[in-house]
């Protein structure tokens, strides 16, 4: 089972964030914030796009398709836009795996159950991925449920699956 990490940057410093990525062998950051701005300048999209590659980390922003703040996210998950976002995310992850590189899905909230990452994670779990939520260096939580927690199955999201 292929592993995908998730992380919330919350208020951690950029150096701390980089140390966590290195600790878990992560070389791809997939940002799922709908609005990739931050009061903490080093978590703005522009800063991450410019600075992560300096540390041999690739950066992708998928917030246009997978970002939160959509009202009823469970209903949004049934849309073609969400499907496109998940497919793009999987392409990035699989490309990383072909190079022996791990990926992390990033948003702001530290705890995944306070963030829309939980819905993305449940989808990926139902698609057969192992999801590991990073709380801190050496502190993770394994995803233990899929779409059924939200009254959905894969056919609701991927009608031709």
PDB file of C-alpha atoms in Angstrom:
ATOM      1  CA  UNK A   1       0.000   0.000   0.000  1.00  0.00           C
ATOM      2  CA  UNK A   2       1.539   3.319  -1.079  1.00  0.00           C
ATOM      3  CA  UNK A   3       1.899   5.970   1.597  1.00  0.00           C
ATOM      4  CA  UNK A   4       0.858   9.618   1.357  1.00  0.00           C
ATOM      5  CA  UNK A   5       1.525  12.035   4.201  1.00  0.00           C
ATOM      6  CA  UNK A   6      -0.521  15.057   5.253  1.00  0.00           C
ATOM      7  CA  UNK A   7       0.621  18.008   7.361  1.00  0.00           C
ATOM      8  CA  UNK A   8      -0.695  21.272   8.742  1.00  0.00           C
ATOM      9  CA  UNK A   9       1.937  23.957   9.081  1.00  0.00           C
ATOM     10  CA  UNK A  10       0.004  25.928  11.738  1.00  0.00           C
ATOM     11  CA  UNK A  11       2.540  28.273  13.366  1.00  0.00           C
ATOM     12  CA  UNK A  12       5.713  26.229  12.970  1.00  0.00           C
ATOM     13  CA  UNK A  13       8.793  27.940  11.642  1.00  0.00           C
ATOM     14  CA  UNK A  14      10.002  27.260   8.126  1.00  0.00           C
ATOM     15  CA  UNK A  15      13.181  25.534   9.369  1.00  0.00           C
ATOM     16  CA  UNK A  16      11.064  23.274  11.581  1.00  0.00           C
ATOM     17  CA  UNK A  17       8.828  22.487   8.595  1.00  0.00           C
ATOM     18  CA  UNK A  18      11.886  21.583   6.501  1.00  0.00           C
ATOM     19  CA  UNK A  19      13.246  19.351   9.286  1.00  0.00           C
ATOM     20  CA  UNK A  20       9.928  17.482   9.424  1.00  0.00           C
ATOM     21  CA  UNK A  21       9.943  16.993   5.648  1.00  0.00           C
ATOM     22  CA  UNK A  22      13.512  15.665   5.819  1.00  0.00           C
ATOM     23  CA  UNK A  23      12.694  13.391   8.781  1.00  0.00           C
ATOM     24  CA  UNK A  24       9.965  11.651   6.764  1.00  0.00           C
ATOM     25  CA  UNK A  25      11.876  11.695   3.461  1.00  0.00           C
ATOM     26  CA  UNK A  26       9.335  14.003   1.806  1.00  0.00           C
ATOM     27  CA  UNK A  27      10.404  15.717  -1.415  1.00  0.00           C
ATOM     28  CA  UNK A  28       6.999  16.822  -2.786  1.00  0.00           C
ATOM     29  CA  UNK A  29       4.632  19.301  -1.089  1.00  0.00           C
ATOM     30  CA  UNK A  30       1.070  19.452  -2.444  1.00  0.00           C
ATOM     31  CA  UNK A  31      -0.641  22.582  -1.134  1.00  0.00           C
ATOM     32  CA  UNK A  32      -4.434  22.207  -0.911  1.00  0.00           C
ATOM     33  CA  UNK A  33      -5.239  25.630   0.546  1.00  0.00           C
ATOM     34  CA  UNK A  34      -7.849  27.380  -1.546  1.00  0.00           C
ATOM     35  CA  UNK A  35      -6.239  30.727  -0.752  1.00  0.00           C
ATOM     36  CA  UNK A  36      -2.480  30.106  -0.572  1.00  0.00           C
ATOM     37  CA  UNK A  37      -1.666  33.248   1.382  1.00  0.00           C
ATOM     38  CA  UNK A  38      -0.558  33.372   4.976  1.00  0.00           C
ATOM     39  CA  UNK A  39       0.140  35.929   7.669  1.00  0.00           C
ATOM     40  CA  UNK A  40       3.331  33.925   8.080  1.00  0.00           C
ATOM     41  CA  UNK A  41       5.172  35.025   4.929  1.00  0.00           C
ATOM     42  CA  UNK A  42       7.075  31.780   4.463  1.00  0.00           C
ATOM     43  CA  UNK A  43       3.837  29.854   3.958  1.00  0.00           C
ATOM     44  CA  UNK A  44       2.613  32.025   1.103  1.00  0.00           C
ATOM     45  CA  UNK A  45       2.493  30.293  -2.250  1.00  0.00           C
ATOM     46  CA  UNK A  46       5.093  32.627  -3.771  1.00  0.00           C
ATOM     47  CA  UNK A  47       7.586  31.973  -0.972  1.00  0.00           C
ATOM     48  CA  UNK A  48       7.077  28.191  -1.095  1.00  0.00           C
ATOM     49  CA  UNK A  49       7.363  28.063  -4.905  1.00  0.00           C
ATOM     50  CA  UNK A  50      10.624  29.988  -4.723  1.00  0.00           C
ATOM     51  CA  UNK A  51      12.211  28.454  -1.621  1.00  0.00           C
ATOM     52  CA  UNK A  52      11.226  24.782  -1.385  1.00  0.00           C
ATOM     53  CA  UNK A  53      13.165  23.895  -4.574  1.00  0.00           C
ATOM     54  CA  UNK A  54      16.284  25.377  -2.924  1.00  0.00           C
ATOM     55  CA  UNK A  55      15.926  22.488  -0.447  1.00  0.00           C
ATOM     56  CA  UNK A  56      15.292  19.877  -3.170  1.00  0.00           C
ATOM     57  CA  UNK A  57      11.548  19.873  -2.459  1.00  0.00           C
ATOM     58  CA  UNK A  58       8.993  20.214  -5.271  1.00  0.00           C
ATOM     59  CA  UNK A  59       5.912  22.382  -4.708  1.00  0.00           C
ATOM     60  CA  UNK A  60       2.469  22.021  -6.295  1.00  0.00           C
ATOM     61  CA  UNK A  61      -0.639  24.084  -5.588  1.00  0.00           C
ATOM     62  CA  UNK A  62      -3.960  22.247  -6.080  1.00  0.00           C
ATOM     63  CA  UNK A  63      -6.172  24.564  -4.044  1.00  0.00           C
ATOM     64  CA  UNK A  64      -8.216  25.544  -7.095  1.00  0.00           C
ATOM     65  CA  UNK A  65      -9.680  22.018  -7.216  1.00  0.00           C
ATOM     66  CA  UNK A  66      -9.067  20.673  -3.682  1.00  0.00           C
ATOM     67  CA  UNK A  67      -9.134  23.764  -1.465  1.00  0.00           C
ATOM     68  CA  UNK A  68     -11.510  24.169   1.461  1.00  0.00           C
ATOM     69  CA  UNK A  69     -13.971  26.972   2.313  1.00  0.00           C
ATOM     70  CA  UNK A  70     -16.609  25.625  -0.058  1.00  0.00           C
ATOM     71  CA  UNK A  71     -19.551  25.285   2.305  1.00  0.00           C
ATOM     72  CA  UNK A  72     -20.625  21.644   2.095  1.00  0.00           C
ATOM     73  CA  UNK A  73     -17.343  19.949   1.171  1.00  0.00           C
ATOM     74  CA  UNK A  74     -18.982  16.510   1.107  1.00  0.00           C
ATOM     75  CA  UNK A  75     -21.296  17.688  -1.687  1.00  0.00           C
ATOM     76  CA  UNK A  76     -18.358  19.344  -3.446  1.00  0.00           C
ATOM     77  CA  UNK A  77     -16.548  15.988  -3.438  1.00  0.00           C
ATOM     78  CA  UNK A  78     -19.146  14.683  -5.904  1.00  0.00           C
ATOM     79  CA  UNK A  79     -18.195  17.250  -8.565  1.00  0.00           C
ATOM     80  CA  UNK A  80     -16.005  16.858 -11.656  1.00  0.00           C
ATOM     81  CA  UNK A  81     -13.711  19.570 -10.269  1.00  0.00           C
ATOM     82  CA  UNK A  82     -12.932  17.514  -7.137  1.00  0.00           C
ATOM     83  CA  UNK A  83     -12.369  14.394  -9.268  1.00  0.00           C
ATOM     84  CA  UNK A  84      -9.934  16.322 -11.463  1.00  0.00           C
ATOM     85  CA  UNK A  85      -8.098  17.543  -8.363  1.00  0.00           C
ATOM     86  CA  UNK A  86      -7.807  14.027  -6.922  1.00  0.00           C
ATOM     87  CA  UNK A  87      -6.608  12.655 -10.265  1.00  0.00           C
ATOM     88  CA  UNK A  88      -3.973  15.399 -10.525  1.00  0.00           C
ATOM     89  CA  UNK A  89      -2.868  14.772  -6.931  1.00  0.00           C
ATOM     90  CA  UNK A  90      -2.530  11.043  -7.645  1.00  0.00           C
ATOM     91  CA  UNK A  91      -0.482  11.777 -10.788  1.00  0.00           C
ATOM     92  CA  UNK A  92       1.926  13.877  -8.706  1.00  0.00           C
ATOM     93  CA  UNK A  93       2.158  11.217  -5.983  1.00  0.00           C
ATOM     94  CA  UNK A  94       2.661   8.369  -8.460  1.00  0.00           C
ATOM     95  CA  UNK A  95       5.309  10.341 -10.336  1.00  0.00           C
ATOM     96  CA  UNK A  96       7.085  10.775  -7.010  1.00  0.00           C
ATOM     97  CA  UNK A  97       6.823   7.064  -6.274  1.00  0.00           C
ATOM     98  CA  UNK A  98       8.390   6.273  -9.645  1.00  0.00           C
ATOM     99  CA  UNK A  99      11.422   8.219  -8.358  1.00  0.00           C
ATOM    100  CA  UNK A 100      11.254   6.799  -4.788  1.00  0.00           C
ATOM    101  CA  UNK A 101      10.032  10.140  -3.422  1.00  0.00           C
ATOM    102  CA  UNK A 102       7.322  10.687  -0.774  1.00  0.00           C
ATOM    103  CA  UNK A 103       4.627  13.379  -1.025  1.00  0.00           C
ATOM    104  CA  UNK A 104       2.787  15.385   1.617  1.00  0.00           C
ATOM    105  CA  UNK A 105      -0.589  17.121   1.338  1.00  0.00           C
ATOM    106  CA  UNK A 106      -0.300  20.464   3.126  1.00  0.00           C
ATOM    107  CA  UNK A 107      -2.802  22.879   4.603  1.00  0.00           C
ATOM    108  CA  UNK A 108      -2.794  25.210   7.603  1.00  0.00           C
ATOM    109  CA  UNK A 109      -4.563  23.287  10.370  1.00  0.00           C
ATOM    110  CA  UNK A 110      -2.256  21.138  12.509  1.00  0.00           C
ATOM    111  CA  UNK A 111      -4.896  18.508  13.291  1.00  0.00           C
ATOM    112  CA  UNK A 112      -6.404  16.794  10.238  1.00  0.00           C
ATOM    113  CA  UNK A 113      -9.861  16.484  11.770  1.00  0.00           C
ATOM    114  CA  UNK A 114     -10.004  20.323  11.920  1.00  0.00           C
ATOM    115  CA  UNK A 115      -9.199  20.590   8.220  1.00  0.00           C
ATOM    116  CA  UNK A 116     -10.700  19.618   4.864  1.00  0.00           C
ATOM    117  CA  UNK A 117      -7.615  17.381   4.423  1.00  0.00           C
ATOM    118  CA  UNK A 118      -9.708  14.769   6.244  1.00  0.00           C
ATOM    119  CA  UNK A 119     -12.006  14.502   3.208  1.00  0.00           C
ATOM    120  CA  UNK A 120      -9.120  14.274   0.745  1.00  0.00           C
ATOM    121  CA  UNK A 121      -7.454  11.691   2.995  1.00  0.00           C
ATOM    122  CA  UNK A 122     -10.646   9.603   3.237  1.00  0.00           C
ATOM    123  CA  UNK A 123     -10.915   9.623  -0.556  1.00  0.00           C
ATOM    124  CA  UNK A 124      -7.312   8.506  -1.018  1.00  0.00           C
ATOM    125  CA  UNK A 125      -7.702   5.868   1.710  1.00  0.00           C
ATOM    126  CA  UNK A 126     -10.747   4.475  -0.117  1.00  0.00           C
ATOM    127  CA  UNK A 127      -8.647   4.391  -3.299  1.00  0.00           C
ATOM    128  CA  UNK A 128      -6.131   2.143  -1.529  1.00  0.00           C
ATOM    129  CA  UNK A 129      -3.492   4.561  -0.252  1.00  0.00           C
ATOM    130  CA  UNK A 130      -2.009   4.481   3.236  1.00  0.00           C
ATOM    131  CA  UNK A 131      -2.499   7.939   4.749  1.00  0.00           C
ATOM    132  CA  UNK A 132      -0.236   9.178   7.538  1.00  0.00           C
ATOM    133  CA  UNK A 133      -1.038  12.509   9.197  1.00  0.00           C
ATOM    134  CA  UNK A 134       2.068  14.234  10.535  1.00  0.00           C
ATOM    135  CA  UNK A 135       1.482  16.078  13.790  1.00  0.00           C
ATOM    136  CA  UNK A 136       5.165  16.670  14.480  1.00  0.00           C
ATOM    137  CA  UNK A 137       8.548  15.029  14.049  1.00  0.00           C
ATOM    138  CA  UNK A 138       8.078  11.474  15.348  1.00  0.00           C
ATOM    139  CA  UNK A 139       4.345  11.993  15.996  1.00  0.00           C
ATOM    140  CA  UNK A 140       1.882  10.716  13.381  1.00  0.00           C
ATOM    141  CA  UNK A 141      -1.670   9.435  13.166  1.00  0.00           C
ATOM    142  CA  UNK A 142      -2.671   6.718  10.678  1.00  0.00           C
ATOM    143  CA  UNK A 143      -5.877   7.208   8.706  1.00  0.00           C
ATOM    144  CA  UNK A 144      -8.304   4.439   9.729  1.00  0.00           C
ATOM    145  CA  UNK A 145     -11.388   5.217   7.650  1.00  0.00           C
ATOM    146  CA  UNK A 146     -12.463   6.017   4.150  1.00  0.00           C
ATOM    147  CA  UNK A 147     -15.452   7.628   2.517  1.00  0.00           C
ATOM    148  CA  UNK A 148     -17.916   5.471   4.461  1.00  0.00           C
ATOM    149  CA  UNK A 149     -17.426   7.804   7.444  1.00  0.00           C
ATOM    150  CA  UNK A 150     -19.152  10.509   5.390  1.00  0.00           C
ATOM    151  CA  UNK A 151     -21.891   8.285   3.963  1.00  0.00           C
ATOM    152  CA  UNK A 152     -20.128   8.011   0.593  1.00  0.00           C
ATOM    153  CA  UNK A 153     -18.444   5.366  -1.491  1.00  0.00           C
ATOM    154  CA  UNK A 154     -16.183   5.573  -4.522  1.00  0.00           C
ATOM    155  CA  UNK A 155     -19.119   5.395  -6.958  1.00  0.00           C
ATOM    156  CA  UNK A 156     -20.452   8.664  -5.496  1.00  0.00           C
ATOM    157  CA  UNK A 157     -17.199  10.407  -6.428  1.00  0.00           C
ATOM    158  CA  UNK A 158     -16.058   8.364  -9.410  1.00  0.00           C
ATOM    159  CA  UNK A 159     -19.226   7.081 -11.157  1.00  0.00           C
ATOM    160  CA  UNK A 160     -17.193   5.009 -13.642  1.00  0.00           C
ATOM    161  CA  UNK A 161     -14.945   3.456 -10.973  1.00  0.00           C
TER     162      UNK A 161
END
